[in-house]
Short mmCIF file of C-alpha atoms in Angstrom, two decimals:
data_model
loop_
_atom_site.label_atom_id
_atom_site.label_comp_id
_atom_site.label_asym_id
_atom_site.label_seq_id
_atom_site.Cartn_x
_atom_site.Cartn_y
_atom_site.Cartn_z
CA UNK L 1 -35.89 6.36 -20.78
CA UNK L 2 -33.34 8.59 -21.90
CA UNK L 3 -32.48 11.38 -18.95
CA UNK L 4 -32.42 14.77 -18.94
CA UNK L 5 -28.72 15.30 -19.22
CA UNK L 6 -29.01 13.06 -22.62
CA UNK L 7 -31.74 14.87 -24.11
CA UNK L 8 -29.64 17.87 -23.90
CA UNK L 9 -26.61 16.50 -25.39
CA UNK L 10 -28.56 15.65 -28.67
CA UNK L 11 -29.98 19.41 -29.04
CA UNK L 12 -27.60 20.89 -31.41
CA UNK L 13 -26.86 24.58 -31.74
CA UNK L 14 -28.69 24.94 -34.46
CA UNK L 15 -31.77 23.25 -32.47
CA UNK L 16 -30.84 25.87 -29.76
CA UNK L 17 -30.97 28.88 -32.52
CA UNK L 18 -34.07 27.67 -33.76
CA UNK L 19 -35.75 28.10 -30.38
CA UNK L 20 -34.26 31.42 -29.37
CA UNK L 21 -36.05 32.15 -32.70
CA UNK L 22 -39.14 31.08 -31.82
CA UNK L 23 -38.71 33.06 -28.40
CA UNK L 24 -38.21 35.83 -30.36
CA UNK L 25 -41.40 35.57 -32.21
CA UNK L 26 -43.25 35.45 -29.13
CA UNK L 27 -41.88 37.89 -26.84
CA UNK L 28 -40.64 40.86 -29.69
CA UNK L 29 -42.62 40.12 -32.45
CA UNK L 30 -45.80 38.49 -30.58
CA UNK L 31 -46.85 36.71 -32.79
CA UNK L 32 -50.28 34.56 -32.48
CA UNK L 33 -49.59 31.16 -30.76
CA UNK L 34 -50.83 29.70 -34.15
CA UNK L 35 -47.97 31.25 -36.15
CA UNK L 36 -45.23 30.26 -33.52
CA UNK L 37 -46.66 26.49 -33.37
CA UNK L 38 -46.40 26.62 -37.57
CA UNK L 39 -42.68 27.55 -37.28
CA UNK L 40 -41.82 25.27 -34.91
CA UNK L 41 -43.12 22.68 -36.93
CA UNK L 42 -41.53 23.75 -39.90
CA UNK L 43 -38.23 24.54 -38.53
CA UNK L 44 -38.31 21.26 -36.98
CA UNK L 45 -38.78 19.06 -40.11
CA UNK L 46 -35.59 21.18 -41.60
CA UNK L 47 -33.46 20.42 -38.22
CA UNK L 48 -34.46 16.55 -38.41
CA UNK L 49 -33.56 16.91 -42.07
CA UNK L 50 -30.35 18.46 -41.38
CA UNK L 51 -29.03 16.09 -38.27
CA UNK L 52 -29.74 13.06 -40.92
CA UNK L 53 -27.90 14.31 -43.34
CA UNK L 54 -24.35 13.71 -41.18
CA UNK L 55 -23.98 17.58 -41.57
CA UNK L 56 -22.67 19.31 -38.65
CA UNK L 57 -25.77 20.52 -37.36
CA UNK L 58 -25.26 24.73 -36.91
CA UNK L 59 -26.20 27.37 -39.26
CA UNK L 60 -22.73 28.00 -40.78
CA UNK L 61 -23.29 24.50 -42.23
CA UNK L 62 -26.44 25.77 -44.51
CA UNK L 63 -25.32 26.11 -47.86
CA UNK L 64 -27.24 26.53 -51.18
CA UNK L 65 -26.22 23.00 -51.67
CA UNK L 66 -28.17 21.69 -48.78
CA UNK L 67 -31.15 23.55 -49.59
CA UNK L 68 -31.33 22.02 -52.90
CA UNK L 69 -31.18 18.69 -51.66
CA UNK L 70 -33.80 19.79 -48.97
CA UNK L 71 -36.38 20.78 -51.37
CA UNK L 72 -36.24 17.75 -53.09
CA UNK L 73 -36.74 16.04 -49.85
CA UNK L 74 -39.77 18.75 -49.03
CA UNK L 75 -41.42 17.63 -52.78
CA UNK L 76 -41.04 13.69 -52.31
CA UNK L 77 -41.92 13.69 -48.92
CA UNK L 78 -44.97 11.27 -47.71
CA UNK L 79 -46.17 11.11 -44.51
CA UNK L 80 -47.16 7.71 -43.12
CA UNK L 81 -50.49 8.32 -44.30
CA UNK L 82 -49.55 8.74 -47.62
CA UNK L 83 -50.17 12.32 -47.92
CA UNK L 84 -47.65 14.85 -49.36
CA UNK L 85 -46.93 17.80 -48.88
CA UNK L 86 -48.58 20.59 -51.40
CA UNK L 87 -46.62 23.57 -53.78
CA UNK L 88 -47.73 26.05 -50.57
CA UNK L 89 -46.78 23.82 -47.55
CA UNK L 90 -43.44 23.50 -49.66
CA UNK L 91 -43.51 27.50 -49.89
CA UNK L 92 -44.54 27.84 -46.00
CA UNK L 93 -41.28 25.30 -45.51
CA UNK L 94 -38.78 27.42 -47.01
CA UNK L 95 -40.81 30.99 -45.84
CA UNK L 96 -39.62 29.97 -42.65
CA UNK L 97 -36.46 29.30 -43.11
CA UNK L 98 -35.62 32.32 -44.82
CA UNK L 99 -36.84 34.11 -42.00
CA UNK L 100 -34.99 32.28 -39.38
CA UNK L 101 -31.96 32.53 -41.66
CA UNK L 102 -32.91 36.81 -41.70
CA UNK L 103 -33.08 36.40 -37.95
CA UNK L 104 -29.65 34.97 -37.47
CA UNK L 105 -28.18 37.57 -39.91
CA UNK L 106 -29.79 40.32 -37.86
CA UNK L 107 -27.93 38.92 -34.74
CA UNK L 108 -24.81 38.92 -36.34
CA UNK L 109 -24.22 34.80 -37.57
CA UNK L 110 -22.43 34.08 -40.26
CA UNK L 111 -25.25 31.74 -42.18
CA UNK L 112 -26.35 31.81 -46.20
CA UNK L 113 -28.13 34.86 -46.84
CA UNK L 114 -32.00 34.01 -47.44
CA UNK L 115 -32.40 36.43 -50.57
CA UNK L 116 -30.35 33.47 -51.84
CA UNK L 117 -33.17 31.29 -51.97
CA UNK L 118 -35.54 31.10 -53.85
CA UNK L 119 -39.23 29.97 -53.21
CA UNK L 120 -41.40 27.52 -54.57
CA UNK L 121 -43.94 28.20 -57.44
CA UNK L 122 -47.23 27.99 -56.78
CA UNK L 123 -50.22 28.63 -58.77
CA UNK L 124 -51.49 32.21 -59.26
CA UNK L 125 -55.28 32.22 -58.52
CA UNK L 126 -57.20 33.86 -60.70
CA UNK L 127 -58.98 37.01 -58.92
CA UNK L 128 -62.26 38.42 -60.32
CA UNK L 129 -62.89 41.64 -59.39
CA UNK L 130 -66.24 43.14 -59.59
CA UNK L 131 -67.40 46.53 -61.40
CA UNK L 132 -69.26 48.80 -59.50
CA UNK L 133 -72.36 48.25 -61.44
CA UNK L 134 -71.93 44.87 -60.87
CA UNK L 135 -71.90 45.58 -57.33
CA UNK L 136 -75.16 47.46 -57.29
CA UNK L 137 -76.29 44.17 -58.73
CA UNK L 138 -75.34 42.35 -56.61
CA UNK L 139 -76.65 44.22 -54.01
CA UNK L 140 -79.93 44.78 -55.42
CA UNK L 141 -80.84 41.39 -55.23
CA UNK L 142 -82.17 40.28 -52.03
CA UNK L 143 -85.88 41.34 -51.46
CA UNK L 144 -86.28 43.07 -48.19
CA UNK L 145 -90.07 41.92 -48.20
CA UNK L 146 -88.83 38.52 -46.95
CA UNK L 147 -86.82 38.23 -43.61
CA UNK L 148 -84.29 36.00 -45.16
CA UNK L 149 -84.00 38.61 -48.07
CA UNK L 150 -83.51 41.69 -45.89
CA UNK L 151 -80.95 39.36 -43.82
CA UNK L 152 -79.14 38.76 -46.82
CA UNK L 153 -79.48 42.16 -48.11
CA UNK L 154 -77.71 43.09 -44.46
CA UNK L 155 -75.16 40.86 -44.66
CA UNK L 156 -73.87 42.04 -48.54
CA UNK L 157 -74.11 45.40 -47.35
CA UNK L 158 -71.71 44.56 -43.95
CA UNK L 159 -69.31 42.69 -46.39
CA UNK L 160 -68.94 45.23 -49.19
CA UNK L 161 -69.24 48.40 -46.46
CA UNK L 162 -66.38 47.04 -44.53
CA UNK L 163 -64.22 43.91 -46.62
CA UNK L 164 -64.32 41.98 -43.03
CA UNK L 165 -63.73 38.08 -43.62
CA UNK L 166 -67.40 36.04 -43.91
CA UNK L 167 -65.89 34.13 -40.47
CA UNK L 168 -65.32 37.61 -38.83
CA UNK L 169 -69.15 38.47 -40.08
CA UNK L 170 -70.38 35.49 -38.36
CA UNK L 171 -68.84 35.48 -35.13
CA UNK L 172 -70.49 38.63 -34.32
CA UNK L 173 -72.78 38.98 -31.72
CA UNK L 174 -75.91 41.81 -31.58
CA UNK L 175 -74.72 43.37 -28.89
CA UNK L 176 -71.18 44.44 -30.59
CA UNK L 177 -72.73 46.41 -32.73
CA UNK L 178 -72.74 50.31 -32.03
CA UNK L 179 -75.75 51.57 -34.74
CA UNK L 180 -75.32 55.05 -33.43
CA UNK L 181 -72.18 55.40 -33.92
CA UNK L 182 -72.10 52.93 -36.30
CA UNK L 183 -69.25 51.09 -35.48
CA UNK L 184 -68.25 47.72 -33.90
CA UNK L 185 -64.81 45.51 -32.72
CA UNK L 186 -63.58 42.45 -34.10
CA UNK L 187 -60.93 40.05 -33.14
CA UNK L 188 -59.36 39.06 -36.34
CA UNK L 189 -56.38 37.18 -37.83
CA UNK L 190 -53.53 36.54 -35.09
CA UNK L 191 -55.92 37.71 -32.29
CA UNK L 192 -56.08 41.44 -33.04
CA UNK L 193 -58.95 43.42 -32.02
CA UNK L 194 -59.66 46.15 -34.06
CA UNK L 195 -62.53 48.65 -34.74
CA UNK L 196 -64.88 48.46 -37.56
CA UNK L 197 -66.74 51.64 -39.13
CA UNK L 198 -69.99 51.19 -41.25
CA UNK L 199 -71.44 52.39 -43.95
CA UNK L 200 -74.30 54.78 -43.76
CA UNK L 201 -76.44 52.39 -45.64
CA UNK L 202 -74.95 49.10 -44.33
CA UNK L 203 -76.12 50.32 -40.92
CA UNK L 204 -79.93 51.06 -41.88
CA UNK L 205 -79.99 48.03 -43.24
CA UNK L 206 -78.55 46.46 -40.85
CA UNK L 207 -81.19 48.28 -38.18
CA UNK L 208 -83.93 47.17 -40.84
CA UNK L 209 -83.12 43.66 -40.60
CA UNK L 210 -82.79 43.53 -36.34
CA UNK L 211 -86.38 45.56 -36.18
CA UNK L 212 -87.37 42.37 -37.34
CA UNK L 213 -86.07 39.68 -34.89
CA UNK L 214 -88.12 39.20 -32.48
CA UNK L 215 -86.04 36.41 -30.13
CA UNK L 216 -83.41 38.28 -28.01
CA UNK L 217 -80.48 35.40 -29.43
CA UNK L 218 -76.76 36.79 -29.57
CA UNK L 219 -75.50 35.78 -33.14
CA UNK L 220 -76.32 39.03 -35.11
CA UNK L 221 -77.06 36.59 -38.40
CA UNK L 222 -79.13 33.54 -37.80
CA UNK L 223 -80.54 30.96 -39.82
CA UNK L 224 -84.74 30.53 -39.74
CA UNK L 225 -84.49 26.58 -40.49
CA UNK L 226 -85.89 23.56 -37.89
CA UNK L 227 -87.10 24.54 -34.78
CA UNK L 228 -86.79 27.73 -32.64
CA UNK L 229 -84.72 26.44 -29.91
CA UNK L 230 -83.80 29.03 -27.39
CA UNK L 231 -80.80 26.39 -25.98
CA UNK L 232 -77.68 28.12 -25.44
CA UNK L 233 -79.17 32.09 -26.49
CA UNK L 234 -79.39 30.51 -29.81
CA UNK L 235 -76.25 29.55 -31.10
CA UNK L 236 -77.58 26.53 -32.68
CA UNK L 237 -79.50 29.42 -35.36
CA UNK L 238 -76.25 31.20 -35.33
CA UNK L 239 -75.43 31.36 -39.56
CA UNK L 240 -71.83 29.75 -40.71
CA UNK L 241 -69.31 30.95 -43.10
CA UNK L 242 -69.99 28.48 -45.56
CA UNK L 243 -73.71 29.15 -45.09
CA UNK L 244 -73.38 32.97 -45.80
CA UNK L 245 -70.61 31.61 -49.14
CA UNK L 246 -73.10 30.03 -50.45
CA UNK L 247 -75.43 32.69 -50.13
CA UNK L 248 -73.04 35.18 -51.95
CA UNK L 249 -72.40 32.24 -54.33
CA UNK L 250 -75.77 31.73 -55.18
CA UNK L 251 -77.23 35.40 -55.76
CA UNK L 252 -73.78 35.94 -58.01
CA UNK L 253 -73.85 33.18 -60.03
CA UNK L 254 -77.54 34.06 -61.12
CA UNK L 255 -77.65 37.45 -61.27
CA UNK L 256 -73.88 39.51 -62.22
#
């Protein structure tokens, strides 16, 4: 095994860069653990790239050049597996880059400046955006008389009242909710906590549809399939994303 004194001798100074970097995302920029894994990963493949290449691995060395022989690299790339690398991962690739290439500006290197390249097309998805009437619709749809109708009717009214994520809807618990003050918290993308306000209807509903539970489980949203298993305060009934999707899916397709 190599030792410790030749490991260091094959980290380059742009390898060194790259994790001052990535110690600056975490310390001044904190930035989720998820985010600084993604760029280390990404930064990597450019650095193992680079050191091939028989440039002299530091930042002056990045020209436009380079980069043009690295995105070729990033769109024929195959991983043992036989998997490449999609139009996005591409665009995450060179995202990265351009920001570490910002970074190094910022601290005063001499290095290509980002603006200078450009990123990766990917395909424009096509957003559908509902009318207000449509909404109402939409909305209207569930029948309260049922339990799983005035669930569902809850759940449209949470998601339109406050445009949280369907994963942030499910992870909540009963007792986050505030129905007084109608409020609640949520730890979101890149492990922020922030507070959630309700609509004046969203919360009757919401109040509507708990008057009707009578198990004392956590998840606020549960399923009523298979058996009523009281096993870890009922997480097995708690509902999924791609449960509450296909939901949504289901009442739009028919009805708007």
């Amino acid at each position: 095994m190599p030792d410790s004194n030749e490991e260091t001798a094959k980290r380059t100074e742009l390898d060194r860069l790259i994790e001052e970097y990535l110690e600056h995302l975490e310390i001044e920029r904190q930035s989720s653990p998820l985010t600084i894994r993604n760029y280390r990963h990404y930064l990597g493949r450019f650095s193992d790239w680079f050191k091939k290449q028989n440039f002299k691995a530091k930042p002056s060395s990045i020209d436009l050049k380079n980069i043009k022989k690295y995105r070729v690299y990033l769109a024929r790339f195959t991983a043992p597996n036989g998997q490449t690398l999609s139009r996005s991962t591409q665009a995450y690739h060179v995202t990265a880059l351009r920001a570490f290439l910002k970074w190094l500006i910022k601290n005063d290197y001499e290095v290509l400046s980002p603006e200078k390249i450009d990123l990766p097309k990917t395909r424009i998805r096509s957003v559908k955006f509902l009318s207000a009437d449509q909404i109402e619709r939409l909305l209207a749809q569930p029948l309260p008389s049922k339990k799983t109708g005035l669930r569902d009717k809850a759940i449209l009214e949470m998601l339109f009242s406050t445009g949280m994520r369907v994963s942030e809807l499910v992870s909540l618990n009963r007792d986050q909710i505030d129905l007084k003050r109608r409020e609640f918290g949520i730890t979101g993308k890149g492990e922020k906590t922030r507070v959630v306000f309700l609509s004046e209807r969203a919360a009757k509903w919401l109040k509507k549809y708990l008057e009707t539970r009578q198990d004392s489980w956590k998840p606020l949203f549960i399923h009523y399939r298979g058996k009523e298993d009281e096993v870890v305060e009922g997480e097995k009934k708690r509902l999924t994303a791609r449960s509450v999707q296909r939901i949504v899916d289901k009442l739009s397709l028919i009805h708007i």
